[in-house]
Coordinates of C-alpha atoms and ligand atoms in Angstrom, one line a residue:
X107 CA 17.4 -19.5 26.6
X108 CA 14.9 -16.6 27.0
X109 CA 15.5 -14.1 23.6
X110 CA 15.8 -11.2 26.2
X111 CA 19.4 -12.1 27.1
X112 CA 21.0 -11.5 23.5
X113 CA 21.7 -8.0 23.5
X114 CA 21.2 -7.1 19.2
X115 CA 21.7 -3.7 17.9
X116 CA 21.9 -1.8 14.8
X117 CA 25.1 -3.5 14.0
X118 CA 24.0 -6.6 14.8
X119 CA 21.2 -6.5 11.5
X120 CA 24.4 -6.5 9.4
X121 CA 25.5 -9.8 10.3
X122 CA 22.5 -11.9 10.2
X123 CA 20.2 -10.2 7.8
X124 CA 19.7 -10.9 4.0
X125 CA 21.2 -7.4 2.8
X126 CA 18.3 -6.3 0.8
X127 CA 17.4 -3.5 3.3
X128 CA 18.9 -0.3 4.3
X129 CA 17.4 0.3 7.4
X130 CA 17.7 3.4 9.7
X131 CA 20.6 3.6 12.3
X132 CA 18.0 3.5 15.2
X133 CA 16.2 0.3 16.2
X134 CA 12.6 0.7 17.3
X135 CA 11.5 -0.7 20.3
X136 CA 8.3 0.4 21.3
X137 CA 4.9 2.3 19.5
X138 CA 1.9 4.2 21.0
X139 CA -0.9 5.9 18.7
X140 CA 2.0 8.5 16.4
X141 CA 4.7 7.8 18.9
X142 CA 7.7 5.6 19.0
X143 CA 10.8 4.6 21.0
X144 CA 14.0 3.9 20.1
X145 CA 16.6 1.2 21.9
X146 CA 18.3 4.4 23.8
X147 CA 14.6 5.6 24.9
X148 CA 14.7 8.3 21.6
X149 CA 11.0 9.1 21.4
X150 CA 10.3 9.9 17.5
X151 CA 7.0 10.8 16.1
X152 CA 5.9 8.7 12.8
X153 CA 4.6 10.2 9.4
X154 CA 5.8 6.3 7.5
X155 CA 2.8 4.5 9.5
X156 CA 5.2 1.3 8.7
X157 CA 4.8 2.2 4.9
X158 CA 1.5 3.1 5.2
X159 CA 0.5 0.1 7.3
X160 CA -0.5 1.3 10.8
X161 CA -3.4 2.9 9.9
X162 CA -4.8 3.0 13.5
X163 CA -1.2 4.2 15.0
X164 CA 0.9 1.8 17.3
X165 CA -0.9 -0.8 19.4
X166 CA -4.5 0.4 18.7
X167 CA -6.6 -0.5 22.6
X168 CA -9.0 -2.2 20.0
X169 CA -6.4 -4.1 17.7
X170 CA -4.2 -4.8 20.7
X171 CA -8.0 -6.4 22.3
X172 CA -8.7 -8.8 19.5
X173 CA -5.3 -9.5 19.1
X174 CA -5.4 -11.0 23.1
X175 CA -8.6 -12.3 22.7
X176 CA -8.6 -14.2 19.0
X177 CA -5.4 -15.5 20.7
X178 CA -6.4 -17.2 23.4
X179 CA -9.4 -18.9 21.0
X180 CA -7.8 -19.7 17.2
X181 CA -4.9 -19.1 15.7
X182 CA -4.7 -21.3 12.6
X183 CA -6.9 -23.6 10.5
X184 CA -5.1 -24.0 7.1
X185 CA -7.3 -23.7 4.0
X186 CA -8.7 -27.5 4.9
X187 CA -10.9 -26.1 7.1
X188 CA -12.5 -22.5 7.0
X189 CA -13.1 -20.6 10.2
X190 CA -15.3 -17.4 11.4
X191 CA -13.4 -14.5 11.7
X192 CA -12.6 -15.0 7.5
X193 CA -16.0 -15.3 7.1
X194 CA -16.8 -12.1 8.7
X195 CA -14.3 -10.0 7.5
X196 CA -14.6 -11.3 3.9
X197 CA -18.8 -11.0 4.3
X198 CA -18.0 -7.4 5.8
X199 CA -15.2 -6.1 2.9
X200 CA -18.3 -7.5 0.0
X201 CA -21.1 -4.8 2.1
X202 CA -18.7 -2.5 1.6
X203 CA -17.5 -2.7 -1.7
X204 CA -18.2 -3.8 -5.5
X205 CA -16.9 -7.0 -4.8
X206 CA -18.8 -10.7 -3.9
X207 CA -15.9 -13.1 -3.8
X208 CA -13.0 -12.7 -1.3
X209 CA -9.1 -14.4 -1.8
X210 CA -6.9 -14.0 1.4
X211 CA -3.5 -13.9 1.4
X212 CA -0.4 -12.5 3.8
X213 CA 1.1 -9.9 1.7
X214 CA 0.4 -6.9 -0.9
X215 CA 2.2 -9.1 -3.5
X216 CA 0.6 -12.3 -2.7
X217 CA -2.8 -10.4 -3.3
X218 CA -1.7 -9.5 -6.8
X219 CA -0.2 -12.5 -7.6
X220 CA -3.7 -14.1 -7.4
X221 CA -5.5 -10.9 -9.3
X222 CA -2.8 -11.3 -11.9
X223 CA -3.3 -15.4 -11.9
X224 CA -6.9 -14.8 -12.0
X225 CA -7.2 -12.0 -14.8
X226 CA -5.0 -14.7 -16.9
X227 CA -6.9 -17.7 -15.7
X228 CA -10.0 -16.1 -16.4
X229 CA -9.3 -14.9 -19.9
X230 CA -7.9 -18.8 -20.7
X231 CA -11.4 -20.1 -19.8
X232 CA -13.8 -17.9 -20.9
X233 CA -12.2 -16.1 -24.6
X234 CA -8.9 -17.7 -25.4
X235 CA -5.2 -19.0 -24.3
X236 CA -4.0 -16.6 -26.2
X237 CA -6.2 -13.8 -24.4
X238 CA -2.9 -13.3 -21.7
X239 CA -1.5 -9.7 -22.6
X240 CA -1.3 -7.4 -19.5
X241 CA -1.2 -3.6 -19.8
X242 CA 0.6 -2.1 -17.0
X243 CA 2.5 1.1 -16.0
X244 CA 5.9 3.1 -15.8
X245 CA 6.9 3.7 -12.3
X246 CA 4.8 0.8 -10.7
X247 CA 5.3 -1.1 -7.9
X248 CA 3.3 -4.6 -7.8
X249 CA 5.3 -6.9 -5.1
X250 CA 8.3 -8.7 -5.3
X251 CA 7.1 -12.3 -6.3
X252 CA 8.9 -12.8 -10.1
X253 CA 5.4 -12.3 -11.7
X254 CA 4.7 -9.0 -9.9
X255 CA 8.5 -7.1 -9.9
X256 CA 7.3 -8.0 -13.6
X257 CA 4.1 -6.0 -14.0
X258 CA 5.5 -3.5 -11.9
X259 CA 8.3 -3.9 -14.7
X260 CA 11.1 -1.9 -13.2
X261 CA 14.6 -3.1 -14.5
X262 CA 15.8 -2.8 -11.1
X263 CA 13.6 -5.2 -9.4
X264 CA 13.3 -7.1 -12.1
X265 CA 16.3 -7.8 -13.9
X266 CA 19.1 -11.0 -13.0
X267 CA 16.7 -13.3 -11.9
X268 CA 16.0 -15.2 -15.5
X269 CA 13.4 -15.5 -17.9
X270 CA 10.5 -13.0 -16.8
X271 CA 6.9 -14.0 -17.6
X272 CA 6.4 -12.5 -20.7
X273 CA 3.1 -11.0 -22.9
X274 CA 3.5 -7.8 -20.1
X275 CA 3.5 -4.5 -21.9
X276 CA 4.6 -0.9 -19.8
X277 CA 3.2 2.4 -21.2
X278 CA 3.0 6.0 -19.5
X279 CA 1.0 6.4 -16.3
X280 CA -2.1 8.8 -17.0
X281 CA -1.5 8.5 -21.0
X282 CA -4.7 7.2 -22.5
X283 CA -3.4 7.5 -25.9
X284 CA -0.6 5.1 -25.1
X285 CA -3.1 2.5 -23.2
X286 CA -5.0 3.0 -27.0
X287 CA -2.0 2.1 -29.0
X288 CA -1.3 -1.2 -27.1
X289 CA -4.5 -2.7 -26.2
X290 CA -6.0 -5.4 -28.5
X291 CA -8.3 -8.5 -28.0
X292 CA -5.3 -10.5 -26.7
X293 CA -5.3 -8.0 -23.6
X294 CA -6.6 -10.0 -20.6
X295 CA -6.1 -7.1 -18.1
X296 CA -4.9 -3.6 -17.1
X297 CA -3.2 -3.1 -13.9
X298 CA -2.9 0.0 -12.1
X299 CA -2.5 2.0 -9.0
X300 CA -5.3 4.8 -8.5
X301 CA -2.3 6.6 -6.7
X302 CA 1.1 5.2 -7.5
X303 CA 2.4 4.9 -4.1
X304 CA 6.0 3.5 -4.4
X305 CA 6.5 5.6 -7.8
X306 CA 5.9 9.1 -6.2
X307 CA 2.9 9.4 -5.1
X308 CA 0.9 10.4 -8.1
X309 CA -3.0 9.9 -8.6
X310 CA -4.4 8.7 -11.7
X311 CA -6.2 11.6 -13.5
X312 CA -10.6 11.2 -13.7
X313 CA -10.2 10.9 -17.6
X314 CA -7.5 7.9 -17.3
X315 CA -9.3 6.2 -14.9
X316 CA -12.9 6.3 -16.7
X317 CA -11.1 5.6 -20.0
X318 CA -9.3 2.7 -18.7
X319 CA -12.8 1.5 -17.8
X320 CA -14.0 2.1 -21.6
X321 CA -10.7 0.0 -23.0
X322 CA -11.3 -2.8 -20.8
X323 CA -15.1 -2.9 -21.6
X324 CA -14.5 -2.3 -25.7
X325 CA -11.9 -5.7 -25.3
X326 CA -13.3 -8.0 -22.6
X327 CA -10.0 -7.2 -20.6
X328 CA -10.5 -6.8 -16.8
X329 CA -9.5 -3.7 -14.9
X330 CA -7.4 -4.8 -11.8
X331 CA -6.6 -1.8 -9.3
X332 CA -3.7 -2.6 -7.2
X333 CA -4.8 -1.0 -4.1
X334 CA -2.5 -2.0 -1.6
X335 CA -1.2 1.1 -0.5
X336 CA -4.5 3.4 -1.4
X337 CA -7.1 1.3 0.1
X338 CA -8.4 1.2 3.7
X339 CA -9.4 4.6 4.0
X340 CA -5.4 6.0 3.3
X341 CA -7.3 8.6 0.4
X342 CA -10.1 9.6 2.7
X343 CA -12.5 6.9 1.2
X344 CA -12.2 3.2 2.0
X345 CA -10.9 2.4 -1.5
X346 CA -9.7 5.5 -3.7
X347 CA -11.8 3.8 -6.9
X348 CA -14.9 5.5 -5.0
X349 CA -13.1 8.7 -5.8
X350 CA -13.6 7.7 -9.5
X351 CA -17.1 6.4 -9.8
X352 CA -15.7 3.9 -11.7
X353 CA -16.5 -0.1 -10.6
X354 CA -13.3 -2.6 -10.9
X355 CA -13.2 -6.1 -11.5
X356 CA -10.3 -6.7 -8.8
X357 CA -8.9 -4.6 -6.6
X358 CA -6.3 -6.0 -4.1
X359 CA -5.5 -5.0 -0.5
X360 CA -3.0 -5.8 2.0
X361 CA -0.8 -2.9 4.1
X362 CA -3.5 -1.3 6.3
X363 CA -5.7 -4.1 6.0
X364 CA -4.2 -5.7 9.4
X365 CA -3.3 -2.5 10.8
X366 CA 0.1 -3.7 11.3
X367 CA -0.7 -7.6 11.2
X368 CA 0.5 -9.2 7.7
X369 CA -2.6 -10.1 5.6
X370 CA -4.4 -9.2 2.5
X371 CA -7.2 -9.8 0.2
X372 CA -7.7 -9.9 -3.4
X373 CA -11.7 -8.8 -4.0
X374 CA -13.7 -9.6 -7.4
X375 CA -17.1 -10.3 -8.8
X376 CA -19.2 -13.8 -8.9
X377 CA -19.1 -13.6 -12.5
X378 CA -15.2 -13.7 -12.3
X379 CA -14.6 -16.0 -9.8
X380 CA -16.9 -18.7 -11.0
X381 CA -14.0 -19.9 -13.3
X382 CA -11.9 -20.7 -10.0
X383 CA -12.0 -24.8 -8.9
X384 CA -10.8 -26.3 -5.6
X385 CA -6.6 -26.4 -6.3
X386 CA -6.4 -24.0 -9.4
X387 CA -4.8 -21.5 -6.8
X388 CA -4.2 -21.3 -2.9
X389 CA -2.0 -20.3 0.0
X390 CA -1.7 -22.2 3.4
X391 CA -1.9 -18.8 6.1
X392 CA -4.3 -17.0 3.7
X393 CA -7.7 -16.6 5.7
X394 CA -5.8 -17.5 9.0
X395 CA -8.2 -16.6 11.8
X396 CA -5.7 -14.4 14.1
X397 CA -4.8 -12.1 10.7
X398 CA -8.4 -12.2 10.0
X399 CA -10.2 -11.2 13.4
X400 CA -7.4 -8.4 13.6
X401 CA -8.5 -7.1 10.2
X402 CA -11.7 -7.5 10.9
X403 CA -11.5 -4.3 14.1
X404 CA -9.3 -3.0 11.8
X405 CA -12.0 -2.3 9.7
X406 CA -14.8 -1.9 11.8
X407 CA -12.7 1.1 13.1
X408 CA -11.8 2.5 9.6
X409 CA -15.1 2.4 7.9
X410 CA -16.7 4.8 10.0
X411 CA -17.4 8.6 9.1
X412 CA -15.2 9.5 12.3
X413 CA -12.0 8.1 10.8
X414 CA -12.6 8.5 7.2
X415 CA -14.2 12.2 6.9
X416 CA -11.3 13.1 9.6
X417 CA -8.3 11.8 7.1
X418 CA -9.6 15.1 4.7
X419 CA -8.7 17.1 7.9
X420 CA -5.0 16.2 8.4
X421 CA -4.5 16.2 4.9
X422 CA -5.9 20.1 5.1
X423 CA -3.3 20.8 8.5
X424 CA -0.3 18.4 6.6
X425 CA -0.8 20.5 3.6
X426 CA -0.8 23.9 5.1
X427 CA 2.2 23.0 7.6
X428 CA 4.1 22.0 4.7
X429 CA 2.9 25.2 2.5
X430 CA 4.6 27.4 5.5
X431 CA 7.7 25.2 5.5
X432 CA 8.0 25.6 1.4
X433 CA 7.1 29.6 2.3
X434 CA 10.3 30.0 4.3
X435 CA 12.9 27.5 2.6
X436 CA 11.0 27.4 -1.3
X437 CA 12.1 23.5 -1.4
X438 CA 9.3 22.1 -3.0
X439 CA 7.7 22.3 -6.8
X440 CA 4.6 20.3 -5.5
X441 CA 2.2 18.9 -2.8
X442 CA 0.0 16.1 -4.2
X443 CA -1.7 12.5 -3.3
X444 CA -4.7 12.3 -2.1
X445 CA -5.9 12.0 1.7
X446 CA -3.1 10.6 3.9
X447 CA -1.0 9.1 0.8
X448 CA 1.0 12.7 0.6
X449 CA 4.0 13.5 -1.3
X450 CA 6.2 16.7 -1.1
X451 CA 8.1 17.1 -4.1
X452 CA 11.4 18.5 -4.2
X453 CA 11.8 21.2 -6.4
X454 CA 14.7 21.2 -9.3
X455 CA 17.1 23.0 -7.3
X456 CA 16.5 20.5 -4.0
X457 CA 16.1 17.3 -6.3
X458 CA 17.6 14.0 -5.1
X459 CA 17.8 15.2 -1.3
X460 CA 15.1 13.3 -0.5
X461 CA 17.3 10.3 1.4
X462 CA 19.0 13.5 3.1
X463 CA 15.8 15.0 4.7
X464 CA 14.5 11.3 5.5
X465 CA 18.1 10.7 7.5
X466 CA 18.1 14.4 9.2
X467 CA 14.4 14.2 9.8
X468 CA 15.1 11.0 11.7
X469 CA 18.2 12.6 13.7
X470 CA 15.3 15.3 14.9
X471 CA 12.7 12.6 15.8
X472 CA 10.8 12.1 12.8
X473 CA 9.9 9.0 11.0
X474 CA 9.0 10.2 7.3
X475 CA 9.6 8.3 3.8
X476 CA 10.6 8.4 0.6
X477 CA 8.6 8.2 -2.8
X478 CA 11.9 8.0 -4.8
X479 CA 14.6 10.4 -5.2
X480 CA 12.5 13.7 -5.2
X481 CA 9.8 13.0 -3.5
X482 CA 9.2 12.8 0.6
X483 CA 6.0 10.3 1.6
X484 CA 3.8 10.5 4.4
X485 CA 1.9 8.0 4.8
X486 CA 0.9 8.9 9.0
X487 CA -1.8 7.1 11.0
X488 CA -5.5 7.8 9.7
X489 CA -6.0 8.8 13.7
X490 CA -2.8 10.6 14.3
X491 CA -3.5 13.9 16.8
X492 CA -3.4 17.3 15.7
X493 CA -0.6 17.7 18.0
X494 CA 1.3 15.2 17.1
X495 CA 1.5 16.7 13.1
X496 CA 2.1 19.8 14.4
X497 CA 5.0 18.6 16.6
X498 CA 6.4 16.0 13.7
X499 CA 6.3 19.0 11.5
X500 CA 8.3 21.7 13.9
X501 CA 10.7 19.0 14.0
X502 CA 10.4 18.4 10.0
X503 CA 11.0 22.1 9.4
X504 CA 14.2 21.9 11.6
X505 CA 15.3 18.5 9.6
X506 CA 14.8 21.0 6.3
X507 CA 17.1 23.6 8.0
X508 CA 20.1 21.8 8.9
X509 CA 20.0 20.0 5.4
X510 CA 19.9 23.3 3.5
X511 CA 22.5 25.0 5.6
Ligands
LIG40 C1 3.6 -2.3 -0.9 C2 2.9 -2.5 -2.1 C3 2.8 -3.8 -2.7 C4 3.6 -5.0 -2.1 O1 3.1 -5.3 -0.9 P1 3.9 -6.4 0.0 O2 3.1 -6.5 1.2 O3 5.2 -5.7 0.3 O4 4.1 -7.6 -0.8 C5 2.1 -3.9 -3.9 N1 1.5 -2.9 -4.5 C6 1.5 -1.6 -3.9 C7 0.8 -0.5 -4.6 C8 2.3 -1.4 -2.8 O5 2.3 -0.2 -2.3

């Protein structure tokens, strides 16, 4: 029977979903540019982009095109054959970064999984077995693959299910001295976020990012950023290690990259992926050509002066909205991020409200997120109108209220 004639609610996630989510009481329905509509025709306006996916807002003309067009051509290949729209949007992401070699996968912790394989793999071939240590950070968030809750190497994600992969070490984001105390010849990588997204939106400092360069240089270790959440234009650049003038060895990519259709990319050099062989690694969807032609307008669209020199502009009107809001309820310690990656930090007297403002905000039409107990995330569409932040932020500011009072 058509899908149209079971009637599903709320309720109805309850008692057929795995219950690892904790979703909103509301059930989209339908998404235009910043705008979305709820099952009892609720129009909100969204500052969560999907977790900082729909870069280009809901159902982008262009997106929505390809997405008719690469339909009606290709949808799959596997990996046995390769097809064009992979080939153009890897040949397009290497003009436009550091990188030469291109790994597709579906998902932000796919992508790492293969830079994390790959840092280890490469290590193993070219300096030693034993070359396997990974330097990674408090409060990061990698994936949720068994190999990536560990590197992110929170307890809570990463505890009860068995033996972890070991040799993973976890030392103070922005703390060069304690990078220094653990790195040795052994050390095969350093993972990092340029802005920890998940762990409350806080950007790596200039000095920690150009001195995690100098480690990895000083002991043949590679430097992978985990750009899945600060890359495709989301700080203002295309990838936030531009901000750094640093160059990587991997950076990985998945969230925006679609624009709301799953896919990502792991990106490195020649020189690193000529230890790869035919089998050594692999994924059956990764390159598929509908993901891939969809990512491909995605980033025609994104790496353009228009959309990234116009992300520095809503920052500037988030920023100020928000400055007024903290002027007339003092609720926040802190603004930071970088670009469209913001975070509003709740001051000391406000901490651990955060779910509260996300649940009221969402009662008064607004889709914001979390970064977090103290911290509120947006993460809005690189395009989103000037009217529409001003109207998602009257509506914040009346969230604020009716917590408060
Ligand atoms: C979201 C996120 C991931 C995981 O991506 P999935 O697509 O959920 O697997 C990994 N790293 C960072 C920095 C993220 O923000």
């Amino acid at each position: 029977m058509a899908a149209e004639n079971l009637a599903v609610s709320r309720e109805t996630f309850d008692n057929v979903i795995l219950p690892v989510y904790a979703p909103a009481q509301f059930v989209p329905v339908k998404g235009k540019g910043s705008r979305v509509w709820d099952q009892q025709g609720k129009e909100y306006i969204d500052f969560s982009g999907g977790i900082a996916v729909t870069a280009l807002g809901h159902c982008h003309p262009a997106l929505v095109e390809t997405l008719k067009s690469q339909g009606e051509t290709l949808w799959h290949t596997s990996n046995v054959f390769t097809n064009e729209p992979a080939l153009r949007l890897a040949s397009k992401l290497i003009a436009a970064t550091f990188a030469e070699r291109v790994f597709f996968g579906n998902s932000g912790a796919e992508a790492n999984e293969a830079a994390f394989k790959l840092a280890r793999y490469y290590a193993c071939k070219k300096h030693s077995p034993f070359k396997s240590k990974i330097i990674a950070f408090h409060n990061a968030f990698h994936g949720r693959t068994l190999f990536t809750v560990s590197v992110g190497g929170q307890p809570k994600y990463s505890d009860g299910f068995g033996p972890k992969p070991a040799d993973i070490v976890h030392v103070p984001f922005n703390d060069l001295a304690a990078v220094k105390a653990v790195i040795d010849d052994h050390t095969c990588a350093i993972v990092v976020e340029p802005i920890q997204g998940e762990g409350g939106v806080m950007p790596a400092t200039q000095e920690f990012m150009q001195g995690l360069r100098e480690l990895c240089d000083q002991h043949n270790a590679l430097l992978v950023l985990d750009e899945v959440q600060s890359g495709m234009g989301r700080s203002g650049k295309l990838f936030a290690y531009e901000h750094y003038g640093i160059k990587p060895d991997i950076i990985t990519t998945a969230k925006a990259l679609g624009g709301g259709f799953p896919v990502s990319a792991m990106l490195t050099t020649h020189e690193i992926a000529s230890v790869m062989a035919p089998g050594v690694h692999g994924t059956t969807y990764g390159g598929n050509p509908l993901a891939c032609a969809i990512a491909e307008t995605a980033l025609d669209i994104i790496n353009t002066p228009e959309v990234l020199n116009g992300v520095d502009a809503r920052r500037e009107q988030f920023v100020s909205a928000l400055q007024k809001i903290n002027e007339q309820f003092d609720i926040f310690s802190e603004i930071r991020g970088k670009g469209l990656l913001l975070g509003a930090v709740l001051n000391a007297q406000h901490a651990s409200k955060a779910r509260d403002i996300l649940n009221a905000s969402a009662a008064e039409g607004l889709m914001v997120l979390t970064a977090g107990s103290d911290v509120i995330r947006f993460v809005p569409s690189l395009v989103i109108e000037p009217t529409d932040i001003a109207e998602g932020m009257a509506r914040f500011a009346r969230a604020i209220a009716k917590v408060l009072n």
